[in-house]
Short mmCIF file of C-alpha atoms in Angstrom, two decimals:
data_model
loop_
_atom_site.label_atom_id
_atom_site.label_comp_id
_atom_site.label_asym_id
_atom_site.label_seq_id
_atom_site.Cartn_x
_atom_site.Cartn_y
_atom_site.Cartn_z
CA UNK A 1 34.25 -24.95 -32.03
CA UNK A 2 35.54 -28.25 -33.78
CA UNK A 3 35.91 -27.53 -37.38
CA UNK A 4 32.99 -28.78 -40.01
CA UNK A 5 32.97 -30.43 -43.24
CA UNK A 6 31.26 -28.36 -45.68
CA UNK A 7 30.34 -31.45 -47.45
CA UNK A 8 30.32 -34.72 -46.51
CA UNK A 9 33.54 -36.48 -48.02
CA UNK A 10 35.27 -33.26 -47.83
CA UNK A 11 38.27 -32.74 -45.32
CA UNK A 12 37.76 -30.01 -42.76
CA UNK A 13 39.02 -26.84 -43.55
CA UNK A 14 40.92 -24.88 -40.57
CA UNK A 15 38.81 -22.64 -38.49
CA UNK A 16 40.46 -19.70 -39.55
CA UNK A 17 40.45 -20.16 -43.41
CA UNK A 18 36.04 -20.56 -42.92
CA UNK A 19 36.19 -17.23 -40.97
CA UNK A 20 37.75 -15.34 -43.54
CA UNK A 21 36.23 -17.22 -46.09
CA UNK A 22 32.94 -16.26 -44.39
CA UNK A 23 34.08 -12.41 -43.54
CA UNK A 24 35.35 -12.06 -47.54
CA UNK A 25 31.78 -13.52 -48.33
CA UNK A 26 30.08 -11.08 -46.53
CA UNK A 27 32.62 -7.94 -47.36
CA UNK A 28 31.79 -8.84 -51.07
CA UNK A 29 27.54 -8.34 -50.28
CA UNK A 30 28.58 -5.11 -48.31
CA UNK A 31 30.75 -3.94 -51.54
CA UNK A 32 27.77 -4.58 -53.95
CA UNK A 33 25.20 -2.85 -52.10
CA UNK A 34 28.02 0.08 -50.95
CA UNK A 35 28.95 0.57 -54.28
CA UNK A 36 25.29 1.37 -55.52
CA UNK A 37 24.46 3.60 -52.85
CA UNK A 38 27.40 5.48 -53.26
CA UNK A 39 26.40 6.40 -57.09
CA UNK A 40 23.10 7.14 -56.11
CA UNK A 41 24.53 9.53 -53.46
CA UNK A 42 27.23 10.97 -55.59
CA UNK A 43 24.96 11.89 -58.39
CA UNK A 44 22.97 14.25 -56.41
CA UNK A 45 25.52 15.37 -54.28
CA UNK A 46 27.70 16.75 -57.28
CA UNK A 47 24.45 16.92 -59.78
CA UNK A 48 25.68 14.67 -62.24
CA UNK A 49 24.66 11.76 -64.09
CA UNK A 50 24.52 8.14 -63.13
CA UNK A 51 27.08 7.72 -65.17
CA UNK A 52 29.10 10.43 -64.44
CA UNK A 53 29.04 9.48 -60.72
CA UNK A 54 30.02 5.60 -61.25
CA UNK A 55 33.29 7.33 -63.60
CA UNK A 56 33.80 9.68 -60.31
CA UNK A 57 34.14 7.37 -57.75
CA UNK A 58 36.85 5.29 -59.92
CA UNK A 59 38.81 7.98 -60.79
CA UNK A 60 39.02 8.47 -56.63
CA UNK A 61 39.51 5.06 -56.38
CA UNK A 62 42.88 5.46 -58.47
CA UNK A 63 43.96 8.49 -57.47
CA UNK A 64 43.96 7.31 -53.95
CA UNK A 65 45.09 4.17 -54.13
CA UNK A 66 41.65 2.83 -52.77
CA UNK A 67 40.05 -0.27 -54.47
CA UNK A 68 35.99 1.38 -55.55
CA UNK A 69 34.24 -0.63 -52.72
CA UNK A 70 36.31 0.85 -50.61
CA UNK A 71 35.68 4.18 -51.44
CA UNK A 72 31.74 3.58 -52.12
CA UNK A 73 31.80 1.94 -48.06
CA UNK A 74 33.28 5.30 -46.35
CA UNK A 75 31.34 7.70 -48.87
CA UNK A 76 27.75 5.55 -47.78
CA UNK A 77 29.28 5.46 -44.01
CA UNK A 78 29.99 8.98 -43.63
CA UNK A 79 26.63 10.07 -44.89
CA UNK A 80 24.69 7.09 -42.79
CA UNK A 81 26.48 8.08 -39.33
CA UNK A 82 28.30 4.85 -39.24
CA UNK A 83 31.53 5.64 -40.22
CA UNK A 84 34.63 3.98 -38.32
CA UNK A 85 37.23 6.13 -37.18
CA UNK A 86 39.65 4.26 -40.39
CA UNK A 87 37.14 5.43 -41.72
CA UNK A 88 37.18 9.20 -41.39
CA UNK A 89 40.83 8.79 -42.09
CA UNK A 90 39.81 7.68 -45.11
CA UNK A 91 37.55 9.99 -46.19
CA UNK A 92 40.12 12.68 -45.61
CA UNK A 93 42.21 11.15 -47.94
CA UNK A 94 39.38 11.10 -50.70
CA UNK A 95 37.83 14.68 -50.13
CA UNK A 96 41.26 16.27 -51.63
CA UNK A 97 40.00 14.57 -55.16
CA UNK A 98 36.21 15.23 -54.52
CA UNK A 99 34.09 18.13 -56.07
CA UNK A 100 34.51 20.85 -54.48
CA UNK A 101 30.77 20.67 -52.56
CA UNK A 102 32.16 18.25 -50.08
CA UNK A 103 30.54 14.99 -48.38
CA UNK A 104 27.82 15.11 -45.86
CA UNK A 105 28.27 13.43 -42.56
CA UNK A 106 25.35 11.54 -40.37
CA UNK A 107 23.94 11.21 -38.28
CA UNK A 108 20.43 12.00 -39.62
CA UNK A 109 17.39 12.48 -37.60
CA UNK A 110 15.00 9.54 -38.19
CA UNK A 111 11.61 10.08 -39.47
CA UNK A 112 8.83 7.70 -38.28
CA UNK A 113 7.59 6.96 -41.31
CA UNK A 114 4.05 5.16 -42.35
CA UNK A 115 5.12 1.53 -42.99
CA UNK B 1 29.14 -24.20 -29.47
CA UNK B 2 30.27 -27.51 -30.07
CA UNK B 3 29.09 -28.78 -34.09
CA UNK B 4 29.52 -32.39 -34.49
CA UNK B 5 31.15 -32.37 -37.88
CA UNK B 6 29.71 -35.84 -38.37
CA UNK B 7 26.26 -34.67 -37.37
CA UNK B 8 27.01 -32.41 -39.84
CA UNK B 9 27.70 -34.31 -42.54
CA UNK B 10 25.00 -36.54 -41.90
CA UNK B 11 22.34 -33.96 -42.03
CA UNK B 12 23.26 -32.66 -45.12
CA UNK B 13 23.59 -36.04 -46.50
CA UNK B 14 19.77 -36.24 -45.48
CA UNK B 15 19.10 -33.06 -47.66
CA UNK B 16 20.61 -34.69 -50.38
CA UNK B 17 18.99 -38.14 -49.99
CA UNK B 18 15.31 -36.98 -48.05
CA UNK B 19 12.34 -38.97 -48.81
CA UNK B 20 10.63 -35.56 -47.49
CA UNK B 21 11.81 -33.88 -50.21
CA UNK B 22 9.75 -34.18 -53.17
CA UNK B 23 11.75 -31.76 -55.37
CA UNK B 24 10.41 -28.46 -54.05
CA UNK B 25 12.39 -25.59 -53.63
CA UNK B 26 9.90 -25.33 -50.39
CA UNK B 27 10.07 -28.86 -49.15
CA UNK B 28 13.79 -28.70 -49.48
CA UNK B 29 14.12 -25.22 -47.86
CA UNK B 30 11.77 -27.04 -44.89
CA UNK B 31 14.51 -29.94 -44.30
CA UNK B 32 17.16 -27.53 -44.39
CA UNK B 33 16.11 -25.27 -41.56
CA UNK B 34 14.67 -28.50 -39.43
CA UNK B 35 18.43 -29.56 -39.80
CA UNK B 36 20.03 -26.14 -38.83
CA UNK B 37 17.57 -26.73 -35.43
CA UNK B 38 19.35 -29.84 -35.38
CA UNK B 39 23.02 -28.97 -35.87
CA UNK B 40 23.24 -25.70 -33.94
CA UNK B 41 21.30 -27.00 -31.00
CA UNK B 42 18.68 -23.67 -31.66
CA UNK B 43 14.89 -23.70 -30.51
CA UNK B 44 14.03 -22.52 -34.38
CA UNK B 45 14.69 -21.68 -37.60
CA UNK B 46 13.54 -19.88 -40.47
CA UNK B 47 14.15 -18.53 -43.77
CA UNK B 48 13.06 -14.85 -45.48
CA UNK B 49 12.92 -13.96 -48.52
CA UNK B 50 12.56 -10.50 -50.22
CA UNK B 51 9.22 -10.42 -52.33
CA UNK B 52 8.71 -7.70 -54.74
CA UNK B 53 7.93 -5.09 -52.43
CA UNK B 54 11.68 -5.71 -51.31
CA UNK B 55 10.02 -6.92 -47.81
CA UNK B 56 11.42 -9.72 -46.58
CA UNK B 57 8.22 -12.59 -46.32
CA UNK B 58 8.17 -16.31 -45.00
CA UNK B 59 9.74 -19.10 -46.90
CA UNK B 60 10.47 -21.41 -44.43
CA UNK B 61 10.41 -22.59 -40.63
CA UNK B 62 10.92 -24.94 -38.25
CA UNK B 63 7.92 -26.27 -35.98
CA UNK B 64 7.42 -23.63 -32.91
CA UNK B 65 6.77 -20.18 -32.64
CA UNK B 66 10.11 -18.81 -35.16
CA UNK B 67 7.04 -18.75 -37.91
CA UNK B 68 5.86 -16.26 -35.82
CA UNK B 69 8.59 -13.89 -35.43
CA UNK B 70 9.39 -14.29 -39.01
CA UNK B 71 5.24 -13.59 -39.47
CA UNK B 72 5.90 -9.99 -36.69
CA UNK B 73 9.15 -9.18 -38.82
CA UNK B 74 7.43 -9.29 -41.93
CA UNK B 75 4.67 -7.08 -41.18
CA UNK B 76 7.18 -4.56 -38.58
CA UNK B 77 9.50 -3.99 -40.87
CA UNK B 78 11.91 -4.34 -38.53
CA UNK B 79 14.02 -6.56 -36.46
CA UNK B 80 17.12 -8.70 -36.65
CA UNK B 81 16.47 -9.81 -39.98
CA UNK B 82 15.55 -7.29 -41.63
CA UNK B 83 18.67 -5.05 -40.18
CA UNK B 84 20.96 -8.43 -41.41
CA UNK B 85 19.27 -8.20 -45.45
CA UNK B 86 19.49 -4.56 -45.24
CA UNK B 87 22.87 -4.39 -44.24
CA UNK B 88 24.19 -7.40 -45.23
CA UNK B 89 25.93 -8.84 -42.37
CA UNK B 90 24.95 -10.51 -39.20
CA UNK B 91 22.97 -9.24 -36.70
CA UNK B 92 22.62 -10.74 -33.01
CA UNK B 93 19.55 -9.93 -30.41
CA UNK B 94 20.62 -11.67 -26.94
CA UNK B 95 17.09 -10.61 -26.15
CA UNK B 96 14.29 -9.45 -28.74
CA UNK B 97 12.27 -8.49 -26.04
CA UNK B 98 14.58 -5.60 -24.77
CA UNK B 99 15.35 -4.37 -27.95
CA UNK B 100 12.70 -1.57 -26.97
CA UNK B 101 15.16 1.02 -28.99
CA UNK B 102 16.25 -0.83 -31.98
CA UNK B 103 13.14 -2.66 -33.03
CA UNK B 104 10.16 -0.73 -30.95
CA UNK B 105 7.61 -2.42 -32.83
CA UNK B 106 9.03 -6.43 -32.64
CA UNK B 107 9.96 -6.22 -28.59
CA UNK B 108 6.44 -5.48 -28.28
CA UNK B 109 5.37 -8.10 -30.23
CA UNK B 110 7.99 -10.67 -28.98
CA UNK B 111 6.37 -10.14 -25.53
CA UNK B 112 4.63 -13.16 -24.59
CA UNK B 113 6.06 -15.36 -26.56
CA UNK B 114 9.08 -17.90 -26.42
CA UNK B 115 11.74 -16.13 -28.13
CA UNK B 116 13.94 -14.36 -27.00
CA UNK B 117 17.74 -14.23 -28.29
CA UNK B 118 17.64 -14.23 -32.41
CA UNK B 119 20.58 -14.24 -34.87
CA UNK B 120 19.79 -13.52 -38.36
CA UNK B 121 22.34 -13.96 -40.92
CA UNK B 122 22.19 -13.18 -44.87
CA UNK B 123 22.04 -14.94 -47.49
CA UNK B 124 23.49 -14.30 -50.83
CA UNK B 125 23.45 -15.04 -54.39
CA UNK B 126 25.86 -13.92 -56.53
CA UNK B 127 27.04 -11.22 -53.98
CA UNK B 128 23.44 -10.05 -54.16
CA UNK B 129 21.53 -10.37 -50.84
CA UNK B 130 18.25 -12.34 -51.67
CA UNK B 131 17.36 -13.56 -47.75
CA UNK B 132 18.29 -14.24 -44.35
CA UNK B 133 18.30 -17.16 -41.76
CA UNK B 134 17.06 -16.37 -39.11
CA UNK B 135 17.76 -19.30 -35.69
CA UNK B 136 16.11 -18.37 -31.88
CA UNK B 137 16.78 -19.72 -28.75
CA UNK B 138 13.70 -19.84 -26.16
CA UNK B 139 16.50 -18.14 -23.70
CA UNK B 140 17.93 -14.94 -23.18
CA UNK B 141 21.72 -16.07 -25.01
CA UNK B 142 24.69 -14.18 -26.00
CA UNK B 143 25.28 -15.21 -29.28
CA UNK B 144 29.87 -16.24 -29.76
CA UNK B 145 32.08 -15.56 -32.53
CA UNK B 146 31.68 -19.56 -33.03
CA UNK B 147 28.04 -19.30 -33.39
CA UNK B 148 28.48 -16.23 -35.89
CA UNK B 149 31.29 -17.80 -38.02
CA UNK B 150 29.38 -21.35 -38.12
CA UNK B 151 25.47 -20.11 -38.69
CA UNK B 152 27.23 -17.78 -41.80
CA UNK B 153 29.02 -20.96 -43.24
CA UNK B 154 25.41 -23.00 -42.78
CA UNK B 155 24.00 -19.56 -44.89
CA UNK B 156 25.92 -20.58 -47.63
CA UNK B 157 24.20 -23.75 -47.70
CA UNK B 158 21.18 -22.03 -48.17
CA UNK B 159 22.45 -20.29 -50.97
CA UNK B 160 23.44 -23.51 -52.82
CA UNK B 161 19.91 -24.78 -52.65
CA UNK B 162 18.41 -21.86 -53.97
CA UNK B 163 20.83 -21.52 -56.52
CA UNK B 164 20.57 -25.05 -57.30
CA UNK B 165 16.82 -24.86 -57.36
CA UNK B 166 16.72 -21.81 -59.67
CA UNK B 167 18.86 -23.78 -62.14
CA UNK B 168 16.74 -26.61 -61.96
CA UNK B 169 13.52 -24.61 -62.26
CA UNK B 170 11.98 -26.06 -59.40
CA UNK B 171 11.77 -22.54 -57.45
CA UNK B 172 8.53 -22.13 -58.48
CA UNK B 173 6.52 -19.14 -57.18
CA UNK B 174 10.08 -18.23 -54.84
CA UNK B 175 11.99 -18.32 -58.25
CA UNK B 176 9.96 -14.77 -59.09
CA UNK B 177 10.74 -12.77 -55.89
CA UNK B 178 14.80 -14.41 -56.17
CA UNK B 179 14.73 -12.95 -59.88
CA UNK B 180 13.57 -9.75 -58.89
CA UNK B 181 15.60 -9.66 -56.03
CA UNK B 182 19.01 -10.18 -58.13
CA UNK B 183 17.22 -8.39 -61.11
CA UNK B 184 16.57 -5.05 -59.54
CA UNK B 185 19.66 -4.38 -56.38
CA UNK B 186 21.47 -2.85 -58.02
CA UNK B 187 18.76 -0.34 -58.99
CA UNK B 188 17.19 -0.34 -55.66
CA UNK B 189 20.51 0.56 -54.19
CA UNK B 190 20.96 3.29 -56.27
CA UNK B 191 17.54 4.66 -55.32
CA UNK B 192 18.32 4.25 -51.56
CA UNK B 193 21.50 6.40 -52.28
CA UNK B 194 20.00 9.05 -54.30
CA UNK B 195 16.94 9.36 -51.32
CA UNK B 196 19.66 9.39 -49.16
CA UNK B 197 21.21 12.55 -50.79
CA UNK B 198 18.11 14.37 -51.38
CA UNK B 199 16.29 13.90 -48.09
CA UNK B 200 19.41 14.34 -46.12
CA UNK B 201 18.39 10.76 -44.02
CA UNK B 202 20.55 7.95 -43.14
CA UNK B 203 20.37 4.36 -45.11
CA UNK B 204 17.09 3.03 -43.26
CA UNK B 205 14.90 6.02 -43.15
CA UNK B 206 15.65 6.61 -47.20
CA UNK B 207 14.84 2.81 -47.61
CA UNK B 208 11.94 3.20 -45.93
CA UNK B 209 10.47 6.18 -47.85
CA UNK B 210 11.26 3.87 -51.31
CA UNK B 211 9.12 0.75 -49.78
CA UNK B 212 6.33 2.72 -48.44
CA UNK B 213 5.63 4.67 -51.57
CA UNK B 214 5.86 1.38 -53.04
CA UNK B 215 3.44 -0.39 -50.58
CA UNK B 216 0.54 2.99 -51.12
CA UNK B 217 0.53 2.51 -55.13
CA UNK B 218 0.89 -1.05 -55.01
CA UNK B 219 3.86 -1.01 -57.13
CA UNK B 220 6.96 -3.18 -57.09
CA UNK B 221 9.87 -1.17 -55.35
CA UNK B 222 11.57 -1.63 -58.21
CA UNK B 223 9.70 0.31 -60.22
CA UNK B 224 9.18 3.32 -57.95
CA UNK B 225 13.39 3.15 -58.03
CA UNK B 226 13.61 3.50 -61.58
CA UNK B 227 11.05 6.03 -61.58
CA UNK B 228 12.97 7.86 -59.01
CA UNK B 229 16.49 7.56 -60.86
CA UNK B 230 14.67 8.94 -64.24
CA UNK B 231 12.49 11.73 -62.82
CA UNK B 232 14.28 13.05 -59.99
CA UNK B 233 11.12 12.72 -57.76
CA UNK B 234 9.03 9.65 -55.79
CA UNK B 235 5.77 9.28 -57.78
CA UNK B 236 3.28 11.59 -56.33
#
């Protein structure tokens, strides 16, 4: 595909600099929504506060060496059923500084729920 | 796909400079998607945006039948676009009308009319999904990396008017459901994650239990969330 303009005026940008422009775009809305799920899942998978769970998943992030979207992305992937196989790789890496209750793994049988 | 990048620039030049556009967040949202039907050589276009309920409702669409799949995704709850907000990437349908697994309720509806491959891509403010864009072809049509890459870039666009419009406070009645949208993720999120825990379900089927309590009280999503994160419990 020829490369666009963004704006008009504005040289073209190379084809690969818009796709990972685009990818880091949409890796940042994954992160954001990851990382909020993950805290909701955390704090009734351990029993702890909100708080408590957001303070948890960045002292994993540290420990491992894992940036926190990171870690929120497998937690939320394992328990959807989605996970990647990097993914389990990760997670193995992350239960050794988990609670001791472990981390769930989908998939989940769908309910068909009243919409 | 072949984009002209001087078609390009010349339709986007004609958001800036439309006579169309009388200052609207709506009438500008209307010239943007007639020039995505344009540019990317699509049969339609449209544009979703969450309401309060966190269900994603018209804002936008080009002439044709695409107000009607938008119309069927609203009320279904389900289908390319909604799977693209909810998950914040994008999601491609060579054929709606097949999708007889994914999206039971939308193939269905789809039947009959002329749409068939869909692409619906988010959009994003601040990191925060608020939307999709949503383009059709009347043809069954595998969707290329070229088509992916370029329809996410013309997203962004998207994004800029909104974001422009909610500066300018010419949103109007959209400005509300964008607000809420960006106002209450992060709690929503939460929520979604905490059902997930506690009903042992996967990310749609917890997000699901959140809007429908929501849609039987007739209560923002929101505030079932919060409820949810302080109690423990959905209202009963």
């Amino acid at each position: 595909m020829p490369v666009t303009p963004p704006h008009p005026g504005e040289p073209a940008q190379p084809a690969d600099a818009l796709h990972d422009e685009i990818a880091h775009l949409h890796h940042t809305g994954r992160s954001h929504r990851a990382v909020g799920m993950a805290v909701g899942l955390a704090s009734v998978r351990f029993a702890c506060t909100t708080a408590q769970a957001r303070r948890l998943l960045v002292r994993v992030s540290h420990r491992t060496g894992t940036d926190v979207q990171t870690v929120a992305q497998v937690l939320v992937s394992t328990h959807d059923g989605t996970a990647t196989a990097e993914d389990r790789r990760l997670l193995t890496i992350l239960l050794d500084h988990l609670p001791p209750a472990g981390w769930p793994a989908g998939p989940w049988p769908r309910d068909d729920l009243e919409r | 796909m072949t984009i002209d990048a001087t078609a390009l620039a010349d339709s986007l030049r004609t958001l800036v400079q439309s006579p169309a556009d009388d200052g609207t967040l709506s009438s500008s949202l209307k010239l943007v998607v007639e020039a995505c039907v344009d540019l990317f050589d699509v049969d339609g276009a449209g544009i979703l945006i969450a309401d309060e309920q966190d269900v994603l409702s018209y804002a936008a669409a080009s002439a044709g039948p695409g107000r009607l799949l938008e119309r069927m995704e609203s009320e279904a709850g389900e289908g390319p676009c909604t799977e693209s907000f909810w998950q914040a990437k994008v999601i491609t349908s060579r054929d709606v009308t097949t999708e007889t697994v994914r999206w039971p309720r939308l193939a269905e509806a789809m039947v009959g009319q002329p749409v068939r491959a869909v692409l619906g891509t988010p959009i994003q403010l601040g990191g925060v999904t608020v939307g999709t864009l949503d383009v059709y072809r009347e043809r069954v049509h595998d969707w290329d990396d070229s088509e992916v890459t370029a329809l996410a870039r013309y997203s962004e666009v998207i994004a800029t008017t909104l974001a422009a419009a909610l500066e300018a406070h010419t949103a109007g009645e959209l400005a509300k459901q964008l607000q809420y949208a960006l106002d209450y993720r992060v709690v929503i999120e939460r929520a979604v994650g905490y059902l997930m825990a506690s009903m042992g379900a996967d990310a749609v089927t917890a997000f699901q239990a959140l809007r429908s309590t929501a849609r039987n009280r007739r209560t923002k999503i929101g505030t079932i969330a919060e409820h949810l994160l302080d109690t423990g419990s959905l209202p009963a």
